[in-house]
mmCIF file of C-alpha atoms in Angstrom:
data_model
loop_
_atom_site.group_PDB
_atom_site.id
_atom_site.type_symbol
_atom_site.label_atom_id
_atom_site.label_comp_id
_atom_site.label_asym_id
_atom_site.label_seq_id
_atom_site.Cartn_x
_atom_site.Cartn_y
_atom_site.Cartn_z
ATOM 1 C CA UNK A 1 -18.722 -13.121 -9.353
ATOM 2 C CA UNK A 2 -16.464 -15.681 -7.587
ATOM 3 C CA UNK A 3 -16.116 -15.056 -3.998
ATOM 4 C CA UNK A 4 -17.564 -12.021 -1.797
ATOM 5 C CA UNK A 5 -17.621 -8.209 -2.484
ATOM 6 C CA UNK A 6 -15.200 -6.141 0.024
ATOM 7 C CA UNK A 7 -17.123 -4.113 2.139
ATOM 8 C CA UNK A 8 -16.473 0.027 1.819
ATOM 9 C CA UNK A 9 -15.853 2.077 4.474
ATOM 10 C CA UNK A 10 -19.119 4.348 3.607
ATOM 11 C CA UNK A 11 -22.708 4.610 4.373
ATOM 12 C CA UNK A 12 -23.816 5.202 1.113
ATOM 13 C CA UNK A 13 -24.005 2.189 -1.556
ATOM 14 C CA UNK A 14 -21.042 2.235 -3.751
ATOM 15 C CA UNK A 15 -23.461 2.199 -6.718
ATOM 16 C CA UNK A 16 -25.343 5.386 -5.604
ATOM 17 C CA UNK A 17 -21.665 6.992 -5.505
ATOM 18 C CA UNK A 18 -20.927 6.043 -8.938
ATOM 19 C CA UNK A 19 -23.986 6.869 -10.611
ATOM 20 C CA UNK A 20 -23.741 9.807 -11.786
ATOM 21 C CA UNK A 21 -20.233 9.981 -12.552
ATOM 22 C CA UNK A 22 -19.436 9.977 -15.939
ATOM 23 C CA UNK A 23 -16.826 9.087 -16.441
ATOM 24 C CA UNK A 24 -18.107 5.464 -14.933
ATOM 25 C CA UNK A 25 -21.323 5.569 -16.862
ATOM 26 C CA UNK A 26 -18.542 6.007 -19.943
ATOM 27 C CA UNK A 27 -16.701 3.204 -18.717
ATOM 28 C CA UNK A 28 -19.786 0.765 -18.205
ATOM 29 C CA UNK A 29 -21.019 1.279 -21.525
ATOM 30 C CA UNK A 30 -17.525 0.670 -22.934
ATOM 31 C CA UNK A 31 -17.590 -2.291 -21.524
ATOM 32 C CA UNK A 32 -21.037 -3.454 -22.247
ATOM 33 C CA UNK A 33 -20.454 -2.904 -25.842
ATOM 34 C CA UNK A 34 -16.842 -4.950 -25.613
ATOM 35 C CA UNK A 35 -18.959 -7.707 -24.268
ATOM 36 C CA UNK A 36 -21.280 -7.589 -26.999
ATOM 37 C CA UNK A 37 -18.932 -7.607 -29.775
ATOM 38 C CA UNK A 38 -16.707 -10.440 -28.196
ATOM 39 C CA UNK A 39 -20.376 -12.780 -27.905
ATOM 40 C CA UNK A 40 -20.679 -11.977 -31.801
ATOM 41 C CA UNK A 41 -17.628 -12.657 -32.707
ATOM 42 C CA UNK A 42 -17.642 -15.711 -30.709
ATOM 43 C CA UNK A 43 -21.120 -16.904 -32.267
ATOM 44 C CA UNK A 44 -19.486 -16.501 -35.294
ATOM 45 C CA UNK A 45 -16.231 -18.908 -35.285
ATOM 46 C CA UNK A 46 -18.323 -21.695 -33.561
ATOM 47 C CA UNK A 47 -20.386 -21.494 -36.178
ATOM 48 C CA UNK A 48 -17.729 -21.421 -38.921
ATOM 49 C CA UNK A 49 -15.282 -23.340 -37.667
ATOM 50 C CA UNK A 50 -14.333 -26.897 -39.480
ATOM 51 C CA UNK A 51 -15.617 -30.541 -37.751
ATOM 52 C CA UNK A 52 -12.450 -31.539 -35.283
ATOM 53 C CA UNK A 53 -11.491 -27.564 -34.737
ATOM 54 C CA UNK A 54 -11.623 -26.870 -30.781
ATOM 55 C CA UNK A 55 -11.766 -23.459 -29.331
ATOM 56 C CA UNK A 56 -9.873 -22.596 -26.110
ATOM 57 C CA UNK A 57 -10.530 -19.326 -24.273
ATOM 58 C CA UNK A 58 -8.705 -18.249 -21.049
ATOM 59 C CA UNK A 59 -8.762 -15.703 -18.299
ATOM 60 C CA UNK A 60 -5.179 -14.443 -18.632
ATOM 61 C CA UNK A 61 -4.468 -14.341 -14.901
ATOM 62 C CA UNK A 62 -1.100 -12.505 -15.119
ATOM 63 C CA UNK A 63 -3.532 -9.655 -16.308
ATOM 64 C CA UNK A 64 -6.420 -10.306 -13.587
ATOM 65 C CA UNK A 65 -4.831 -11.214 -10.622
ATOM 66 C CA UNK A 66 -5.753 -14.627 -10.414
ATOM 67 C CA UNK A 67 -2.865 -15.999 -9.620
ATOM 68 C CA UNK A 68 -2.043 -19.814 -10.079
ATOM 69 C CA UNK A 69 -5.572 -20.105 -10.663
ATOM 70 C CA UNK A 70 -6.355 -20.643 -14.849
ATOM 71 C CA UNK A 71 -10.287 -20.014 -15.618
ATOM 72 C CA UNK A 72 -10.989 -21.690 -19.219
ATOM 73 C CA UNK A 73 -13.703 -23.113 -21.363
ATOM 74 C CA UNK A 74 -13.509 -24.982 -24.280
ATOM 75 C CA UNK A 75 -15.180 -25.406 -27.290
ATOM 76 C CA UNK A 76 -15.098 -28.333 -29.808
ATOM 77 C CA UNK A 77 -16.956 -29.124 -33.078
ATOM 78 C CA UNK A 78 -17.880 -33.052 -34.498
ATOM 79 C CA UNK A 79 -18.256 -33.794 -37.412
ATOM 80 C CA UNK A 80 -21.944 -33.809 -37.302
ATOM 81 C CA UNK A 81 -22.059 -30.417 -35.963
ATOM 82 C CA UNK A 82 -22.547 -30.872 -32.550
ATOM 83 C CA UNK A 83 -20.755 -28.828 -30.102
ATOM 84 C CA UNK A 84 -19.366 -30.302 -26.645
ATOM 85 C CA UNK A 85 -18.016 -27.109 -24.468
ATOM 86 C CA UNK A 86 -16.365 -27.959 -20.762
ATOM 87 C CA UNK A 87 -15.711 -25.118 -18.331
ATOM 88 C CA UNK A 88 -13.297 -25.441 -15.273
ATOM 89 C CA UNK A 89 -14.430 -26.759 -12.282
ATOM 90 C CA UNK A 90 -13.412 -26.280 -8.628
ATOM 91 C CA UNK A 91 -11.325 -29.688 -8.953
ATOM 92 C CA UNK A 92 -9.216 -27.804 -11.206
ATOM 93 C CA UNK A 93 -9.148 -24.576 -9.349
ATOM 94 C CA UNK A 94 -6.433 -23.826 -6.310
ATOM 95 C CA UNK A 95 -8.051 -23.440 -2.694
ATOM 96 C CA UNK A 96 -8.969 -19.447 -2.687
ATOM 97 C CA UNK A 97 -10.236 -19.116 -6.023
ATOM 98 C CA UNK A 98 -13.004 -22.187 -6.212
ATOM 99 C CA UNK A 99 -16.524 -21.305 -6.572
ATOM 100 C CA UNK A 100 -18.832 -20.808 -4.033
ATOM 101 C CA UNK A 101 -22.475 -22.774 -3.684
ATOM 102 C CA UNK A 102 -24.154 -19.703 -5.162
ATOM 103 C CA UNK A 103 -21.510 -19.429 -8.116
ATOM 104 C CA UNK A 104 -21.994 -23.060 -9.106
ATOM 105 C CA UNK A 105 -25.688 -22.617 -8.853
ATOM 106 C CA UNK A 106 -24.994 -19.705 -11.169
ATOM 107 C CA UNK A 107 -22.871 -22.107 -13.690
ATOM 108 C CA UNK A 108 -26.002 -24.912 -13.866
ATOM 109 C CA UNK A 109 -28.712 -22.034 -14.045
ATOM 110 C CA UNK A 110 -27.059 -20.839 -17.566
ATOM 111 C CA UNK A 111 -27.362 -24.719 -18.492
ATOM 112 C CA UNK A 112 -24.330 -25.826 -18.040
ATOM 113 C CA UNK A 113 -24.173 -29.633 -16.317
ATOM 114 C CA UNK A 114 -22.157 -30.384 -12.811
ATOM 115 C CA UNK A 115 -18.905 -31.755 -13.478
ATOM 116 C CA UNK A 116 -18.883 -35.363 -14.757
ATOM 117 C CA UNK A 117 -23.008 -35.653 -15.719
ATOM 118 C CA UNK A 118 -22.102 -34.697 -19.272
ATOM 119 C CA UNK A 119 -20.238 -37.661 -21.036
ATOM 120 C CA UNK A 120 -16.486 -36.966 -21.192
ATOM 121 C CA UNK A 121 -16.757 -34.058 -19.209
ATOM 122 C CA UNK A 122 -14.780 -35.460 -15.857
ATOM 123 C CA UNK A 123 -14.211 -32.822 -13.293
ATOM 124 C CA UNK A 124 -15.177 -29.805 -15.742
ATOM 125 C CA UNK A 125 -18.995 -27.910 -16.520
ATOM 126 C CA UNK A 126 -20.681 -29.869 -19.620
ATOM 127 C CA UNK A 127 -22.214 -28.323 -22.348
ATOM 128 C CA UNK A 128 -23.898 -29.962 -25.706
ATOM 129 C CA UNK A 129 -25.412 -28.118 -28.265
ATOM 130 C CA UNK A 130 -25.227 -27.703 -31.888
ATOM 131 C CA UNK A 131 -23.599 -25.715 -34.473
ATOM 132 C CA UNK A 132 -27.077 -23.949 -35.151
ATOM 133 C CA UNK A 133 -26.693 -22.941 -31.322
ATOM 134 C CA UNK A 134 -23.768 -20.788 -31.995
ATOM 135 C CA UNK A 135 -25.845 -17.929 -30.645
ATOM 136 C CA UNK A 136 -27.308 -18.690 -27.556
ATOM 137 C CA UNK A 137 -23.555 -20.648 -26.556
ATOM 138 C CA UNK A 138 -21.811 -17.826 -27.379
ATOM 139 C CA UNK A 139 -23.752 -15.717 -24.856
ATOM 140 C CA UNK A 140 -23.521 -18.686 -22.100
ATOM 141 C CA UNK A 141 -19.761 -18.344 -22.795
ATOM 142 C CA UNK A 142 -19.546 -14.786 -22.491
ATOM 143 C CA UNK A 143 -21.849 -14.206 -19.095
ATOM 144 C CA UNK A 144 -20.034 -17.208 -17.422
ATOM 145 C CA UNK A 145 -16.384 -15.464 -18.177
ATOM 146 C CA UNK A 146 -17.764 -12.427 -17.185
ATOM 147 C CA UNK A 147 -19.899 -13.314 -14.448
ATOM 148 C CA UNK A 148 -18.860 -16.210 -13.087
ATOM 149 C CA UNK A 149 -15.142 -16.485 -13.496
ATOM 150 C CA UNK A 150 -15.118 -12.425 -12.989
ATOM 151 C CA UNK A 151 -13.758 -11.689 -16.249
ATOM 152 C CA UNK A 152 -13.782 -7.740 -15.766
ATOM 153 C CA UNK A 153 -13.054 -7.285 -19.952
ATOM 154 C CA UNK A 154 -13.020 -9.391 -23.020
ATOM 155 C CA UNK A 155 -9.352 -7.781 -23.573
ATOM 156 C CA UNK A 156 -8.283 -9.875 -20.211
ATOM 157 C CA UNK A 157 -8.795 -12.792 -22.364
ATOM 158 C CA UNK A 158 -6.443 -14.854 -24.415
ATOM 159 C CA UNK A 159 -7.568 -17.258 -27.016
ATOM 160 C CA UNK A 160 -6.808 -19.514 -29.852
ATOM 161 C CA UNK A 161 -7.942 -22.054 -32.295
ATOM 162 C CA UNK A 162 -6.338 -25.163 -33.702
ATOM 163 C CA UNK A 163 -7.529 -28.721 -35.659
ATOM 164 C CA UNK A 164 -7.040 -32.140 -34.309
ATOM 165 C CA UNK A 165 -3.120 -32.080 -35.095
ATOM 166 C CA UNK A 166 -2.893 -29.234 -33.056
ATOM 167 C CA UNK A 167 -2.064 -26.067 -35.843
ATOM 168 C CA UNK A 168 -3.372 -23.251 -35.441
ATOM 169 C CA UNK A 169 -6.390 -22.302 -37.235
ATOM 170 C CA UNK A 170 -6.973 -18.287 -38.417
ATOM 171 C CA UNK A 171 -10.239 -17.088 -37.633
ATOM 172 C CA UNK A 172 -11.688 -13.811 -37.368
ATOM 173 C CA UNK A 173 -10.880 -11.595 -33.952
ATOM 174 C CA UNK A 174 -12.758 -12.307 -30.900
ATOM 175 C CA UNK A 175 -13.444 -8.429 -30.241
ATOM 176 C CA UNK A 176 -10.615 -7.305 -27.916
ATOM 177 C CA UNK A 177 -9.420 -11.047 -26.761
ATOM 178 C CA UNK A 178 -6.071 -11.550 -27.568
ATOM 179 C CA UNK A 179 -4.664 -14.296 -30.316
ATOM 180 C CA UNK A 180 -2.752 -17.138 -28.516
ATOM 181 C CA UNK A 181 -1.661 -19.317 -30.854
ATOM 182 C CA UNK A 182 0.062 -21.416 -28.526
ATOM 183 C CA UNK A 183 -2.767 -21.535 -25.991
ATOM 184 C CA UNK A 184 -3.748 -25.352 -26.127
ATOM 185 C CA UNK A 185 -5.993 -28.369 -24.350
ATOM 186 C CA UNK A 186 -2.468 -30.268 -23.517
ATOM 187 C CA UNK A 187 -0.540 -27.493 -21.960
ATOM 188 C CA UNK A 188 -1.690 -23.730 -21.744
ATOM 189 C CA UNK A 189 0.836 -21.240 -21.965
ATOM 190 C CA UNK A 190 0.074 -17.674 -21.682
ATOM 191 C CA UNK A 191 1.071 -14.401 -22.860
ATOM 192 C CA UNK A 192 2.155 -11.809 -20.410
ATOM 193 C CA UNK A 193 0.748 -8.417 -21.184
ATOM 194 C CA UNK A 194 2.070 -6.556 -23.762
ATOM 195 C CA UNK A 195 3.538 -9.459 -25.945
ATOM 196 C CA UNK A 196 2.777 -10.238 -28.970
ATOM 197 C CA UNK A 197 -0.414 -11.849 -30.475
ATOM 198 C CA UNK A 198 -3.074 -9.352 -30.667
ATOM 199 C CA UNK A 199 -4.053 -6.250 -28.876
ATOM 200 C CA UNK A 200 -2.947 -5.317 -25.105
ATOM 201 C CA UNK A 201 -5.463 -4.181 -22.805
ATOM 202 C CA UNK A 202 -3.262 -0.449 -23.263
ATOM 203 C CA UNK A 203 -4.532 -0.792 -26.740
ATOM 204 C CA UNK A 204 -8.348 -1.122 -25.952
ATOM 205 C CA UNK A 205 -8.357 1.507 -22.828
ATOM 206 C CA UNK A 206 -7.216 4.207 -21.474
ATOM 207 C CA UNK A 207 -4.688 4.534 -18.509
ATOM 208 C CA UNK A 208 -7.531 5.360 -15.931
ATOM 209 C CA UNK A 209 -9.829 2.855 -17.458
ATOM 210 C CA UNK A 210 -7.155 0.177 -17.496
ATOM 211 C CA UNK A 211 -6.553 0.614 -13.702
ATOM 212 C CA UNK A 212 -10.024 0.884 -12.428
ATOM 213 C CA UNK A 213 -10.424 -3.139 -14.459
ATOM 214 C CA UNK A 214 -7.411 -3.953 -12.345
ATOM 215 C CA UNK A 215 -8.686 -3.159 -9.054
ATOM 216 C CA UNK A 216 -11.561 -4.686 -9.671
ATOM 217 C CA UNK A 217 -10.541 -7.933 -10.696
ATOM 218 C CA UNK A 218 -8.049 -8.029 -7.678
ATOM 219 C CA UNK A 219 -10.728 -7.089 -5.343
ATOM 220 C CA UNK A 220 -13.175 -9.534 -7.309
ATOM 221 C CA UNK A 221 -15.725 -6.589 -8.037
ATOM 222 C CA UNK A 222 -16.854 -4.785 -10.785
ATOM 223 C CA UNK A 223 -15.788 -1.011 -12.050
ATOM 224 C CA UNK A 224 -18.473 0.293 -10.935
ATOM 225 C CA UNK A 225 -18.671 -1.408 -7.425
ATOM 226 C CA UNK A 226 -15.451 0.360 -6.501
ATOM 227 C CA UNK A 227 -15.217 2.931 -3.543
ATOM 228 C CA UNK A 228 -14.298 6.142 -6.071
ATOM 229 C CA UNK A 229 -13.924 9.546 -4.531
ATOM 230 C CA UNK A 230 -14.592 12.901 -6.557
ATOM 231 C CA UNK A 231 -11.353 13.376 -7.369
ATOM 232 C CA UNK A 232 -11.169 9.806 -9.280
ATOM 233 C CA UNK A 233 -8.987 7.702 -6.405
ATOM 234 C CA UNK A 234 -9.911 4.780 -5.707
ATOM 235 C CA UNK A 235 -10.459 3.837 -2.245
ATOM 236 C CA UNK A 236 -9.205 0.182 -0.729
ATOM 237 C CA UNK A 237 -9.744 -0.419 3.169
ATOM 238 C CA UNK A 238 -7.002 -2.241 4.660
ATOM 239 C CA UNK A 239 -7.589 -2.875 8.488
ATOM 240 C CA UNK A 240 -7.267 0.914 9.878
ATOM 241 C CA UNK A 241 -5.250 2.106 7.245
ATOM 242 C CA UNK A 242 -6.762 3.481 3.897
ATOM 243 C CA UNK A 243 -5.093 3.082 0.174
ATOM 244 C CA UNK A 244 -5.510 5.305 -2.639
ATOM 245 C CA UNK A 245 -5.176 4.663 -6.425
ATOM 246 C CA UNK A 246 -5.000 7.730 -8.228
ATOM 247 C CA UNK A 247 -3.954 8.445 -11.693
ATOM 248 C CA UNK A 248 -2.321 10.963 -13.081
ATOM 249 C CA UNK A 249 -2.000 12.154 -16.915
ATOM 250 C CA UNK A 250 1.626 14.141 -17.000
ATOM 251 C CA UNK A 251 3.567 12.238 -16.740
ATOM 252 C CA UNK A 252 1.352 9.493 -17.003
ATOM 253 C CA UNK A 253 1.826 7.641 -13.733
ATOM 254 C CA UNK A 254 -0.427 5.393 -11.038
ATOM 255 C CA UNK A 255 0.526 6.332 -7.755
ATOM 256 C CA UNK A 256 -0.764 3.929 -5.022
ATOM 257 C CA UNK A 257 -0.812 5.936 -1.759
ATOM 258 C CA UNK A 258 -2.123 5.846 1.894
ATOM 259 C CA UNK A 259 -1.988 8.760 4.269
ATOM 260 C CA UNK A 260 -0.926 6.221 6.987
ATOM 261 C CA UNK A 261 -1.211 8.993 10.238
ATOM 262 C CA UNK A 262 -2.872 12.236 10.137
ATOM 263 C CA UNK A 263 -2.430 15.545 13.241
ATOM 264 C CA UNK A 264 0.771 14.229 13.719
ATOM 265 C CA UNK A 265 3.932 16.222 15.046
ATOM 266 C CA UNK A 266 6.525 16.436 12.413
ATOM 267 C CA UNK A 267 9.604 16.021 14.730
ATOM 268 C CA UNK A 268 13.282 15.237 13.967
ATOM 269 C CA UNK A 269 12.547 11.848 15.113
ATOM 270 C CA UNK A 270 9.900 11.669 13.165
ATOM 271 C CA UNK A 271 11.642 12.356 10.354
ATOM 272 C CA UNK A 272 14.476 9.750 10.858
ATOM 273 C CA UNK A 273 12.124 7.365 11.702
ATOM 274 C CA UNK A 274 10.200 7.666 7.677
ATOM 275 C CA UNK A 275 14.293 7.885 6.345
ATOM 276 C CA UNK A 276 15.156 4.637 8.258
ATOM 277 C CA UNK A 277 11.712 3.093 7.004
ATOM 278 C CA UNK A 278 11.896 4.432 3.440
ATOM 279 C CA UNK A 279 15.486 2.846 3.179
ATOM 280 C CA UNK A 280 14.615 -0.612 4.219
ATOM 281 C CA UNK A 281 11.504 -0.580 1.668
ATOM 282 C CA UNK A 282 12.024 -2.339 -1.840
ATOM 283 C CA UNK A 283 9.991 -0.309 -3.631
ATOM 284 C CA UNK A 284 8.018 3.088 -2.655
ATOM 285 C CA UNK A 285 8.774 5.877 0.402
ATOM 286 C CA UNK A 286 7.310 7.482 3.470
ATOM 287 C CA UNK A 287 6.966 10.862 4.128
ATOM 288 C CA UNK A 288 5.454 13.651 6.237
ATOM 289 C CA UNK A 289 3.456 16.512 4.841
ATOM 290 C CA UNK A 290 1.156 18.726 6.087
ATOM 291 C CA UNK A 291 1.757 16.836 9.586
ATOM 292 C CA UNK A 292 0.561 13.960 7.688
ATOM 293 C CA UNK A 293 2.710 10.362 7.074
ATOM 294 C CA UNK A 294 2.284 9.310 3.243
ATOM 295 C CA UNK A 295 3.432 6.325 2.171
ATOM 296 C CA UNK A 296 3.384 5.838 -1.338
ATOM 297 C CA UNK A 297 4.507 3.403 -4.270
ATOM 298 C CA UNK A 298 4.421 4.522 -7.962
ATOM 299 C CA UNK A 299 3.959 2.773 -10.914
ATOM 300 C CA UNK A 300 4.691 3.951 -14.632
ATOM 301 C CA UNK A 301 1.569 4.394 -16.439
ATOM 302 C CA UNK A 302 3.836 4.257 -20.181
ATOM 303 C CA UNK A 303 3.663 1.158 -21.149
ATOM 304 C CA UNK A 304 1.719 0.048 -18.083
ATOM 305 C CA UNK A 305 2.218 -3.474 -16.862
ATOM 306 C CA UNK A 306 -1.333 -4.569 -14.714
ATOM 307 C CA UNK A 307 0.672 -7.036 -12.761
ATOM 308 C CA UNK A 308 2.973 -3.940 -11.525
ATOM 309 C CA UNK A 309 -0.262 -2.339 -10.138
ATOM 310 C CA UNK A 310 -1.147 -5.197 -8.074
ATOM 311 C CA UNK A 311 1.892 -5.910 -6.979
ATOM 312 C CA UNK A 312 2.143 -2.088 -5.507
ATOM 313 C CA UNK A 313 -1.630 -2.564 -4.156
ATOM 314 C CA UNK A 314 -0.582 -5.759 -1.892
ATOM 315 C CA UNK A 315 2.359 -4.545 -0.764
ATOM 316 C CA UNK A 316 0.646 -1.103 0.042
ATOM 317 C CA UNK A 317 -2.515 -2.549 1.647
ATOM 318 C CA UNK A 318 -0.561 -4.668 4.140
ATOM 319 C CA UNK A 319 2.275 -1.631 4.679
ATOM 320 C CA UNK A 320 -0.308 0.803 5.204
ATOM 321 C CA UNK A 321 -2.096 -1.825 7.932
ATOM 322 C CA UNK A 322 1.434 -2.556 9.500
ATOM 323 C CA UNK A 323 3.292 0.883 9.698
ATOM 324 C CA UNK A 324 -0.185 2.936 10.917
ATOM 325 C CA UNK A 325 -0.044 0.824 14.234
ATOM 326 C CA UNK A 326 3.499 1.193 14.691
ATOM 327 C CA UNK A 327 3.987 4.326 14.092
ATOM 328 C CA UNK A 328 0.723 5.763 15.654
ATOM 329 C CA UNK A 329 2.242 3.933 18.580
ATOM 330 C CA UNK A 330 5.129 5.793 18.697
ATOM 331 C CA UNK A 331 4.429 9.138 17.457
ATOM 332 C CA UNK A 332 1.008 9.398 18.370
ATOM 333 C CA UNK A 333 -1.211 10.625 15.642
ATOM 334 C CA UNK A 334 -4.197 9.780 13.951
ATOM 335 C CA UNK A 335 -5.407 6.626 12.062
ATOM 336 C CA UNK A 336 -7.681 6.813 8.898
ATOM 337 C CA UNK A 337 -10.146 4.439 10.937
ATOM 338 C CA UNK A 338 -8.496 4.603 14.271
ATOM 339 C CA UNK A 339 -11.375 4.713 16.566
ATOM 340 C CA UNK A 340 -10.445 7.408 19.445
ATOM 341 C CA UNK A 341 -7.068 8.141 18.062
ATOM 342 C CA UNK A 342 -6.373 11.717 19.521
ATOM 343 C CA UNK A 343 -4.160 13.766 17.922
ATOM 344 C CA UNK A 344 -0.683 15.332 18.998
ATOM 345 C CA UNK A 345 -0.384 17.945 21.607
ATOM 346 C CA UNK A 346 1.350 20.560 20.768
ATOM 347 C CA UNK A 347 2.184 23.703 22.766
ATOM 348 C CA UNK A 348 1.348 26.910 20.869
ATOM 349 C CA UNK A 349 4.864 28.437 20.188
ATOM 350 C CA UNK A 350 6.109 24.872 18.867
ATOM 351 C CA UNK A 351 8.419 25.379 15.896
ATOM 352 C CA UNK A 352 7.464 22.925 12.496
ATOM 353 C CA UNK A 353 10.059 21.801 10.778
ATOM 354 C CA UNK A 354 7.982 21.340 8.026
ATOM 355 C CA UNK A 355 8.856 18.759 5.045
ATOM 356 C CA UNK A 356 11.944 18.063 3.792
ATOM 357 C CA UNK A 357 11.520 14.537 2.849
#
């Protein structure tokens, strides 16, 4: 995977957490068997595909997180069968999503050659091979969308086909990969999620399933690398705050949370403090429960749109970091990871106000 794993705020290896859940095990065989399908199907149109026909597949990053960042290969048949396939290269990659050393060494140890060795290949990954290849290409296709370019599911892809004039050519289904017919060498355009052109990732997964790929691919991990508590949330550290994903089936909704000071004293001012706060925010509130501060953004899970899920995870990771300081600072309190934080002292006939947020 590009870039570094986030560290989790545990002891114990994510992986021995996960385990034995099963609904992760479920998950990662899914997924396996989505992978193994797509490299099929892919072995199959290279191999089938006319002399001139090129192939262009694309990590769709308004469903990955990627940002302005567009991770491709492409594939194109001559007319004496050989195959020429070019993957993007860090010269065509924005600063914050180019490979590292050990990621390139990763691209050249499946066979592909540095940028420029192959003939024609200029700042992308070279590739030659034959049509009789289709196999063993297919699966150096799939492992470096998956494992290099972090690819967390073949339905996060977008694809299409076309001859030398540029039309479209129809082909069978790349597994879950969606159909792009105007994805193309000379200007890529991509579909949002949920338009048209082949299945949504809502079509291949469930809700829960959908949102665990999310994380991941924002936090460039894997499902099963993520910090997941018994309950199913989905732990993110952010500084000495602590964000929650957690789904929830009726209705279905993702609610991205953080339980930004614990022990505290719910007091009037408290209380007009998380009003003034909650007012001034553009999405999401703050509240006090339990003489613990929440804040919390939701996100519909009908219909669900990925890029509304990260967009609720940045905001809430860098709220959560911002409001636990300023708040523990004023109303004393505990932080999820603040070191010596003490809580409130309260006399034993205080009154509680309780919530009412």
């Amino acid at each position: 995977m590009i870039g570094d794993h986030p560290a989790g705020g545990h002891d114990q290896p994510q992986d021995a957490v996960l385990l034995d859940e099963p609904s992760t095990s479920d998950l990662r065989a899914k997924v396996t068997d989505a992978w193994r399908e797509f490299a099929g199907a892919l072995a199959g149109v290279v191999a089938s595909i006319a002399a001139g026909a090129q192939l262009e597949l694309t990590l769709d990053p308004t469903a990955s997180g990627t940002g302005d960042a567009v991770y491709s290969v492409s594939v194109e048949i001559d007319e004496d069968g050989r195959v020429d396939a070019l993957a993007v290269g860090n010269a065509g990659l924005p600063a914050g999503y180019r490979m590292d050393r050990a990621a390139v060494a990763d691209m050249v140890a499946l066979g592909w050659s540095p940028p420029g060795v192959m003939e024609g290949s200029g700042e992308h990954f070279g590739l030659r091979a034959t049509v009789g290849d289709a196999k063993r290409l297919a699966g150096t296709i799939t492992r470096t969308l998956r494992d290099v370019y972090g690819a967390p599911h073949p339905a996060f892809l977008v694809y299409a086909v076309h001859d030398p004039d540029g039309e479209p050519i129809p082909v069978t289904p790349l597994g879950t990969a969606r159909l792009d017919p105007d994805l193309g060498a000379n200007g890529i355009e991509i579909l949002a999620p949920g338009s048209a052109g082949g299945p949504d990732v809502g079509d291949v997964l469930e809700l829960d399933e959908q949102v665990r790929m999310v994380v991941a691919a924002m936090m460039k991990s894997t499902p099963e690398q993520l910090q997941v508590d018994s309950d199913g949330d989905i732990g993110i550290r952010a500084g000495s705050a602590m964000v929650f994903v957690r789904v929830r089936d009726n209705p279905p909704l993702v609610d991205v949370l953080s339980p930004v000071l614990t022990e505290v004293e719910p007091t009037e001012q408290l209380y007009v403090k998380l009003s003034e706060l909650t007012n001034r925010m553009p999405i999401g509130r703050l509240y006090c429960t339990n003489d613990t501060v929440w804040a919390s953004i939701p996100v519909f899970g009908r219909n669900f749109q990925s890029t509304h899920l990260m967009l609720a995870v940045q905001v809430m990771t860098g709220l959560a970091d911002e409001l636990d300081d300023r708040l523990h600072g004023e109303f004393g309190g505990k932080r999820f990871f603040g070191e010596g934080d003490k809580p409130t002292h309260r006399d034993g006939d205080d009154h509680r106000t309780g919530m009412y947020l």
